[in-house]
Amino acid sequence: MTNMNLYSRGDKLFVIVNMVLIALFTISTLYPFIYIASLSLSTGFEARAGNVVLTPVGFTIEAYKQVLSEPLFWSSYANTFIYTIGGTLMSLAFIIPGAYALSRPQLYGRRFWNLMVAFTMWFNAGLIPFFLNMRDLGLLDSYFGIIIGFAVNGFNIILLRNFFEGIPQSFEEAARMDGANELQVLWKVFVPLTVSSIN
């Protein structure tokens, strides 16, 4: 805890005003969550009548029973986990090696390949051609179709490539002197140093 005696009168006033503003901001951001939680635990009549303000009125968990008994609720959550985890892993599997390859000065045609990745950011085919492409590949109505269809993003590749290019070359040289091959340099040097950008 900071000793307020070390502050001048103006500093104390500034700190107090800041604390009050932060408290008000915190309350204003938390209240909608508290309100929704209270609303969900109130009876339908009280909720429709607008009697719920802060705490539940006519406490009941009937709404939760109804939601949890709905089969679509569980399949929706299963889809969320599949798309989130599967999509993230698939995206990383493509973006990390792609960004690493584009960051290598010795890559043949490096300028051309970087331009091709950037081109996908400037010119997008659109939703209908994307749908037709997915249909022709037989990827409609499938988990894999959604995961693979959105796995690669040109902006993410370029962003990660810039992070890779910012890593000092001495790190890579030290790893190669220890006998690391290309894959080991990527996974043991570059990836740990760019975890913040990958997240």
PDB file of C-alpha atoms in Angstrom:
ATOM      1  CA  MET A   1       0.000   0.000   0.000  1.00  0.00           C
ATOM      2  CA  THR A   2       1.369   3.427  -0.953  1.00  0.00           C
ATOM      3  CA  ASN A   3       2.073   5.859   1.910  1.00  0.00           C
ATOM      4  CA  MET A   4      -0.153   8.897   1.187  1.00  0.00           C
ATOM      5  CA  ASN A   5       2.056  11.101   3.433  1.00  0.00           C
ATOM      6  CA  LEU A   6       4.703  11.105   0.704  1.00  0.00           C
ATOM      7  CA  TYR A   7       2.315  12.894  -1.695  1.00  0.00           C
ATOM      8  CA  SER A   8       1.645  16.624  -1.932  1.00  0.00           C
ATOM      9  CA  ARG A   9      -1.939  17.901  -1.572  1.00  0.00           C
ATOM     10  CA  GLY A  10      -2.347  18.069  -5.354  1.00  0.00           C
ATOM     11  CA  ASP A  11      -1.015  14.525  -5.770  1.00  0.00           C
ATOM     12  CA  LYS A  12      -3.397  13.235  -3.093  1.00  0.00           C
ATOM     13  CA  LEU A  13      -6.341  14.877  -4.843  1.00  0.00           C
ATOM     14  CA  PHE A  14      -5.237  13.375  -8.165  1.00  0.00           C
ATOM     15  CA  VAL A  15      -4.975   9.878  -6.644  1.00  0.00           C
ATOM     16  CA  ILE A  16      -8.400  10.166  -4.978  1.00  0.00           C
ATOM     17  CA  VAL A  17     -10.073  11.383  -8.183  1.00  0.00           C
ATOM     18  CA  ASN A  18      -8.422   8.547 -10.109  1.00  0.00           C
ATOM     19  CA  MET A  19      -9.622   5.962  -7.576  1.00  0.00           C
ATOM     20  CA  VAL A  20     -13.179   7.307  -7.708  1.00  0.00           C
ATOM     21  CA  LEU A  21     -13.199   7.289 -11.522  1.00  0.00           C
ATOM     22  CA  ILE A  22     -11.763   3.767 -11.666  1.00  0.00           C
ATOM     23  CA  ALA A  23     -14.349   2.568  -9.118  1.00  0.00           C
ATOM     24  CA  LEU A  24     -17.183   4.120 -11.160  1.00  0.00           C
ATOM     25  CA  PHE A  25     -15.831   2.602 -14.344  1.00  0.00           C
ATOM     26  CA  THR A  26     -15.537  -0.817 -12.669  1.00  0.00           C
ATOM     27  CA  ILE A  27     -19.109  -0.627 -11.396  1.00  0.00           C
ATOM     28  CA  SER A  28     -20.424   0.454 -14.803  1.00  0.00           C
ATOM     29  CA  THR A  29     -18.711  -2.490 -16.511  1.00  0.00           C
ATOM     30  CA  LEU A  30     -19.714  -5.077 -13.890  1.00  0.00           C
ATOM     31  CA  TYR A  31     -23.352  -4.015 -13.502  1.00  0.00           C
ATOM     32  CA  PRO A  32     -24.605  -5.444 -16.850  1.00  0.00           C
ATOM     33  CA  PHE A  33     -23.213  -8.878 -15.895  1.00  0.00           C
ATOM     34  CA  ILE A  34     -24.785  -8.687 -12.423  1.00  0.00           C
ATOM     35  CA  TYR A  35     -28.088  -7.553 -13.937  1.00  0.00           C
ATOM     36  CA  ILE A  36     -28.201 -10.410 -16.467  1.00  0.00           C
ATOM     37  CA  ALA A  37     -27.331 -12.942 -13.757  1.00  0.00           C
ATOM     38  CA  SER A  38     -30.089 -11.541 -11.495  1.00  0.00           C
ATOM     39  CA  LEU A  39     -32.552 -11.524 -14.394  1.00  0.00           C
ATOM     40  CA  SER A  40     -31.807 -15.172 -15.167  1.00  0.00           C
ATOM     41  CA  LEU A  41     -32.479 -16.127 -11.538  1.00  0.00           C
ATOM     42  CA  SER A  42     -35.767 -14.229 -11.340  1.00  0.00           C
ATOM     43  CA  THR A  43     -39.254 -15.385 -12.319  1.00  0.00           C
ATOM     44  CA  GLY A  44     -40.457 -14.598 -15.824  1.00  0.00           C
ATOM     45  CA  PHE A  45     -43.191 -12.291 -14.511  1.00  0.00           C
ATOM     46  CA  GLU A  46     -40.784 -10.170 -12.470  1.00  0.00           C
ATOM     47  CA  ALA A  47     -38.308  -9.994 -15.353  1.00  0.00           C
ATOM     48  CA  ARG A  48     -40.981  -8.858 -17.841  1.00  0.00           C
ATOM     49  CA  ALA A  49     -42.383  -6.358 -15.349  1.00  0.00           C
ATOM     50  CA  GLY A  50     -38.950  -4.743 -15.008  1.00  0.00           C
ATOM     51  CA  ASN A  51     -38.771  -5.290 -11.258  1.00  0.00           C
ATOM     52  CA  VAL A  52     -35.241  -6.708 -11.343  1.00  0.00           C
ATOM     53  CA  VAL A  53     -32.575  -4.082 -10.677  1.00  0.00           C
ATOM     54  CA  LEU A  54     -29.662  -5.592  -8.759  1.00  0.00           C
ATOM     55  CA  THR A  55     -30.725  -8.794  -7.019  1.00  0.00           C
ATOM     56  CA  PRO A  56     -33.017 -11.618  -8.204  1.00  0.00           C
ATOM     57  CA  VAL A  57     -36.743 -11.174  -7.525  1.00  0.00           C
ATOM     58  CA  GLY A  58     -38.692 -14.397  -6.937  1.00  0.00           C
ATOM     59  CA  PHE A  59     -35.574 -16.553  -7.008  1.00  0.00           C
ATOM     60  CA  THR A  60     -35.795 -19.538  -9.383  1.00  0.00           C
ATOM     61  CA  ILE A  61     -33.458 -21.655 -11.503  1.00  0.00           C
ATOM     62  CA  GLU A  62     -36.188 -22.636 -13.964  1.00  0.00           C
ATOM     63  CA  ALA A  63     -34.474 -20.764 -16.807  1.00  0.00           C
ATOM     64  CA  TYR A  64     -31.268 -22.766 -16.297  1.00  0.00           C
ATOM     65  CA  LYS A  65     -33.192 -26.046 -16.183  1.00  0.00           C
ATOM     66  CA  GLN A  66     -34.875 -25.181 -19.458  1.00  0.00           C
ATOM     67  CA  VAL A  67     -31.639 -24.206 -21.188  1.00  0.00           C
ATOM     68  CA  LEU A  68     -29.673 -27.216 -19.943  1.00  0.00           C
ATOM     69  CA  SER A  69     -32.426 -29.610 -21.029  1.00  0.00           C
ATOM     70  CA  GLU A  70     -32.209 -28.324 -24.608  1.00  0.00           C
ATOM     71  CA  PRO A  71     -30.103 -30.701 -26.780  1.00  0.00           C
ATOM     72  CA  LEU A  72     -29.040 -27.880 -29.113  1.00  0.00           C
ATOM     73  CA  PHE A  73     -27.391 -26.111 -26.171  1.00  0.00           C
ATOM     74  CA  TRP A  74     -24.881 -28.934 -25.691  1.00  0.00           C
ATOM     75  CA  SER A  75     -24.225 -29.403 -29.417  1.00  0.00           C
ATOM     76  CA  SER A  76     -23.614 -25.651 -29.718  1.00  0.00           C
ATOM     77  CA  TYR A  77     -21.040 -25.785 -26.947  1.00  0.00           C
ATOM     78  CA  ALA A  78     -19.421 -28.840 -28.528  1.00  0.00           C
ATOM     79  CA  ASN A  79     -19.165 -26.918 -31.807  1.00  0.00           C
ATOM     80  CA  THR A  80     -17.628 -23.978 -29.969  1.00  0.00           C
ATOM     81  CA  PHE A  81     -14.878 -26.130 -28.471  1.00  0.00           C
ATOM     82  CA  ILE A  82     -14.216 -27.982 -31.726  1.00  0.00           C
ATOM     83  CA  TYR A  83     -13.977 -24.817 -33.804  1.00  0.00           C
ATOM     84  CA  THR A  84     -12.018 -22.864 -31.215  1.00  0.00           C
ATOM     85  CA  ILE A  85      -9.440 -25.523 -30.334  1.00  0.00           C
ATOM     86  CA  GLY A  86      -9.289 -27.222 -33.737  1.00  0.00           C
ATOM     87  CA  GLY A  87      -9.309 -23.937 -35.633  1.00  0.00           C
ATOM     88  CA  THR A  88      -6.561 -22.449 -33.494  1.00  0.00           C
ATOM     89  CA  LEU A  89      -4.309 -25.504 -33.785  1.00  0.00           C
ATOM     90  CA  MET A  90      -4.863 -25.765 -37.539  1.00  0.00           C
ATOM     91  CA  SER A  91      -4.206 -22.050 -37.989  1.00  0.00           C
ATOM     92  CA  LEU A  92      -0.958 -22.225 -35.994  1.00  0.00           C
ATOM     93  CA  ALA A  93       0.133 -25.311 -37.960  1.00  0.00           C
ATOM     94  CA  PHE A  94      -0.012 -23.268 -41.169  1.00  0.00           C
ATOM     95  CA  ILE A  95       0.849 -19.747 -40.024  1.00  0.00           C
ATOM     96  CA  ILE A  96       3.987 -20.464 -37.958  1.00  0.00           C
ATOM     97  CA  PRO A  97       5.919 -22.407 -40.649  1.00  0.00           C
ATOM     98  CA  GLY A  98       4.650 -20.018 -43.334  1.00  0.00           C
ATOM     99  CA  ALA A  99       5.773 -16.912 -41.458  1.00  0.00           C
ATOM    100  CA  TYR A 100       9.123 -18.523 -40.634  1.00  0.00           C
ATOM    101  CA  ALA A 101       9.755 -19.413 -44.291  1.00  0.00           C
ATOM    102  CA  LEU A 102       8.885 -15.884 -45.447  1.00  0.00           C
ATOM    103  CA  SER A 103      11.236 -14.390 -42.842  1.00  0.00           C
ATOM    104  CA  ARG A 104      14.248 -16.329 -44.185  1.00  0.00           C
ATOM    105  CA  PRO A 105      16.526 -14.181 -46.400  1.00  0.00           C
ATOM    106  CA  GLN A 106      17.702 -17.312 -48.241  1.00  0.00           C
ATOM    107  CA  LEU A 107      14.173 -18.240 -49.397  1.00  0.00           C
ATOM    108  CA  TYR A 108      14.154 -18.414 -53.191  1.00  0.00           C
ATOM    109  CA  GLY A 109      11.667 -15.902 -54.602  1.00  0.00           C
ATOM    110  CA  ARG A 110      11.080 -14.420 -51.147  1.00  0.00           C
ATOM    111  CA  ARG A 111       9.862 -11.089 -52.486  1.00  0.00           C
ATOM    112  CA  PHE A 112       7.356 -12.824 -54.789  1.00  0.00           C
ATOM    113  CA  TRP A 113       5.953 -15.081 -52.050  1.00  0.00           C
ATOM    114  CA  ASN A 114       5.588 -12.150 -49.647  1.00  0.00           C
ATOM    115  CA  LEU A 115       3.748 -10.258 -52.360  1.00  0.00           C
ATOM    116  CA  MET A 116       1.426 -13.226 -52.950  1.00  0.00           C
ATOM    117  CA  VAL A 117       0.537 -13.373 -49.249  1.00  0.00           C
ATOM    118  CA  ALA A 118      -0.055  -9.608 -49.137  1.00  0.00           C
ATOM    119  CA  PHE A 119      -2.169  -9.877 -52.309  1.00  0.00           C
ATOM    120  CA  THR A 120      -4.739 -11.982 -50.436  1.00  0.00           C
ATOM    121  CA  MET A 121      -5.189  -9.082 -48.004  1.00  0.00           C
ATOM    122  CA  TRP A 122      -5.770  -6.486 -50.735  1.00  0.00           C
ATOM    123  CA  PHE A 123      -8.020  -8.538 -53.002  1.00  0.00           C
ATOM    124  CA  ASN A 124     -10.580 -10.891 -51.520  1.00  0.00           C
ATOM    125  CA  ALA A 125     -12.636 -13.107 -53.859  1.00  0.00           C
ATOM    126  CA  GLY A 126     -15.763 -12.585 -51.768  1.00  0.00           C
ATOM    127  CA  LEU A 127     -18.298 -14.741 -50.001  1.00  0.00           C
ATOM    128  CA  ILE A 128     -19.998 -16.341 -53.025  1.00  0.00           C
ATOM    129  CA  PRO A 129     -16.783 -17.582 -54.717  1.00  0.00           C
ATOM    130  CA  PHE A 130     -15.621 -18.857 -51.327  1.00  0.00           C
ATOM    131  CA  PHE A 131     -18.887 -20.761 -50.876  1.00  0.00           C
ATOM    132  CA  LEU A 132     -18.695 -22.215 -54.400  1.00  0.00           C
ATOM    133  CA  ASN A 133     -15.105 -23.284 -53.805  1.00  0.00           C
ATOM    134  CA  MET A 134     -16.008 -25.016 -50.541  1.00  0.00           C
ATOM    135  CA  ARG A 135     -18.982 -26.702 -52.225  1.00  0.00           C
ATOM    136  CA  ASP A 136     -16.883 -27.993 -55.113  1.00  0.00           C
ATOM    137  CA  LEU A 137     -14.340 -29.388 -52.638  1.00  0.00           C
ATOM    138  CA  GLY A 138     -17.115 -31.164 -50.748  1.00  0.00           C
ATOM    139  CA  LEU A 139     -16.415 -29.266 -47.529  1.00  0.00           C
ATOM    140  CA  LEU A 140     -19.899 -27.942 -46.808  1.00  0.00           C
ATOM    141  CA  ASP A 141     -21.619 -28.924 -43.554  1.00  0.00           C
ATOM    142  CA  SER A 142     -18.483 -30.348 -41.996  1.00  0.00           C
ATOM    143  CA  TYR A 143     -16.211 -29.434 -39.098  1.00  0.00           C
ATOM    144  CA  PHE A 144     -13.134 -29.786 -41.270  1.00  0.00           C
ATOM    145  CA  GLY A 145     -14.543 -27.429 -43.912  1.00  0.00           C
ATOM    146  CA  ILE A 146     -14.980 -24.575 -41.456  1.00  0.00           C
ATOM    147  CA  ILE A 147     -11.658 -25.209 -39.725  1.00  0.00           C
ATOM    148  CA  ILE A 148      -9.569 -25.495 -42.901  1.00  0.00           C
ATOM    149  CA  GLY A 149     -11.518 -22.787 -44.733  1.00  0.00           C
ATOM    150  CA  PHE A 150     -10.487 -20.118 -42.239  1.00  0.00           C
ATOM    151  CA  ALA A 151      -7.145 -21.578 -41.140  1.00  0.00           C
ATOM    152  CA  VAL A 152      -4.833 -19.174 -42.975  1.00  0.00           C
ATOM    153  CA  ASN A 153      -4.961 -15.395 -42.761  1.00  0.00           C
ATOM    154  CA  GLY A 154      -2.474 -13.291 -44.732  1.00  0.00           C
ATOM    155  CA  PHE A 155      -2.395 -10.541 -42.113  1.00  0.00           C
ATOM    156  CA  ASN A 156      -1.453 -13.005 -39.351  1.00  0.00           C
ATOM    157  CA  ILE A 157       1.326 -14.487 -41.487  1.00  0.00           C
ATOM    158  CA  ILE A 158       2.827 -11.068 -42.219  1.00  0.00           C
ATOM    159  CA  LEU A 159       2.500 -10.000 -38.582  1.00  0.00           C
ATOM    160  CA  LEU A 160       4.292 -13.109 -37.332  1.00  0.00           C
ATOM    161  CA  ARG A 161       6.881 -12.834 -40.107  1.00  0.00           C
ATOM    162  CA  ASN A 162       7.744  -9.332 -38.847  1.00  0.00           C
ATOM    163  CA  PHE A 163       8.211 -10.715 -35.326  1.00  0.00           C
ATOM    164  CA  PHE A 164      10.509 -13.438 -36.662  1.00  0.00           C
ATOM    165  CA  GLU A 165      12.534 -10.862 -38.615  1.00  0.00           C
ATOM    166  CA  GLY A 166      12.992  -8.816 -35.427  1.00  0.00           C
ATOM    167  CA  ILE A 167      14.749 -11.653 -33.598  1.00  0.00           C
ATOM    168  CA  PRO A 168      18.522 -11.032 -33.481  1.00  0.00           C
ATOM    169  CA  GLN A 169      20.452 -13.213 -35.903  1.00  0.00           C
ATOM    170  CA  SER A 170      22.926 -14.055 -33.150  1.00  0.00           C
ATOM    171  CA  PHE A 171      20.275 -16.256 -31.486  1.00  0.00           C
ATOM    172  CA  GLU A 172      19.918 -18.328 -34.624  1.00  0.00           C
ATOM    173  CA  GLU A 173      23.690 -18.519 -35.131  1.00  0.00           C
ATOM    174  CA  ALA A 174      24.169 -19.741 -31.551  1.00  0.00           C
ATOM    175  CA  ALA A 175      21.553 -22.456 -32.073  1.00  0.00           C
ATOM    176  CA  ARG A 176      23.178 -23.573 -35.328  1.00  0.00           C
ATOM    177  CA  MET A 177      26.588 -23.733 -33.641  1.00  0.00           C
ATOM    178  CA  ASP A 178      24.997 -26.130 -31.133  1.00  0.00           C
ATOM    179  CA  GLY A 179      23.930 -28.316 -34.056  1.00  0.00           C
ATOM    180  CA  ALA A 180      20.283 -27.250 -34.396  1.00  0.00           C
ATOM    181  CA  ASN A 181      18.622 -27.899 -37.743  1.00  0.00           C
ATOM    182  CA  GLU A 182      15.994 -25.657 -39.390  1.00  0.00           C
ATOM    183  CA  LEU A 183      13.063 -27.207 -37.521  1.00  0.00           C
ATOM    184  CA  GLN A 184      14.829 -26.984 -34.165  1.00  0.00           C
ATOM    185  CA  VAL A 185      15.718 -23.340 -34.782  1.00  0.00           C
ATOM    186  CA  LEU A 186      12.037 -22.628 -35.439  1.00  0.00           C
ATOM    187  CA  TRP A 187      10.541 -24.514 -32.477  1.00  0.00           C
ATOM    188  CA  LYS A 188      13.278 -23.980 -29.876  1.00  0.00           C
ATOM    189  CA  VAL A 189      14.387 -20.432 -30.677  1.00  0.00           C
ATOM    190  CA  PHE A 190      11.870 -18.502 -32.751  1.00  0.00           C
ATOM    191  CA  VAL A 191       8.560 -19.801 -31.387  1.00  0.00           C
ATOM    192  CA  PRO A 192       9.408 -19.313 -27.661  1.00  0.00           C
ATOM    193  CA  LEU A 193      10.583 -15.751 -28.403  1.00  0.00           C
ATOM    194  CA  THR A 194       7.362 -14.869 -30.210  1.00  0.00           C
ATOM    195  CA  VAL A 195       4.821 -16.446 -27.851  1.00  0.00           C
ATOM    196  CA  SER A 196       3.350 -12.991 -27.123  1.00  0.00           C
ATOM    197  CA  SER A 197       2.610 -12.381 -30.804  1.00  0.00           C
ATOM    198  CA  ILE A 198       1.203 -15.893 -31.308  1.00  0.00           C
ATOM    199  CA  ASN A 199      -1.174 -15.395 -28.382  1.00  0.00           C
TER     200      ASN A 199
END
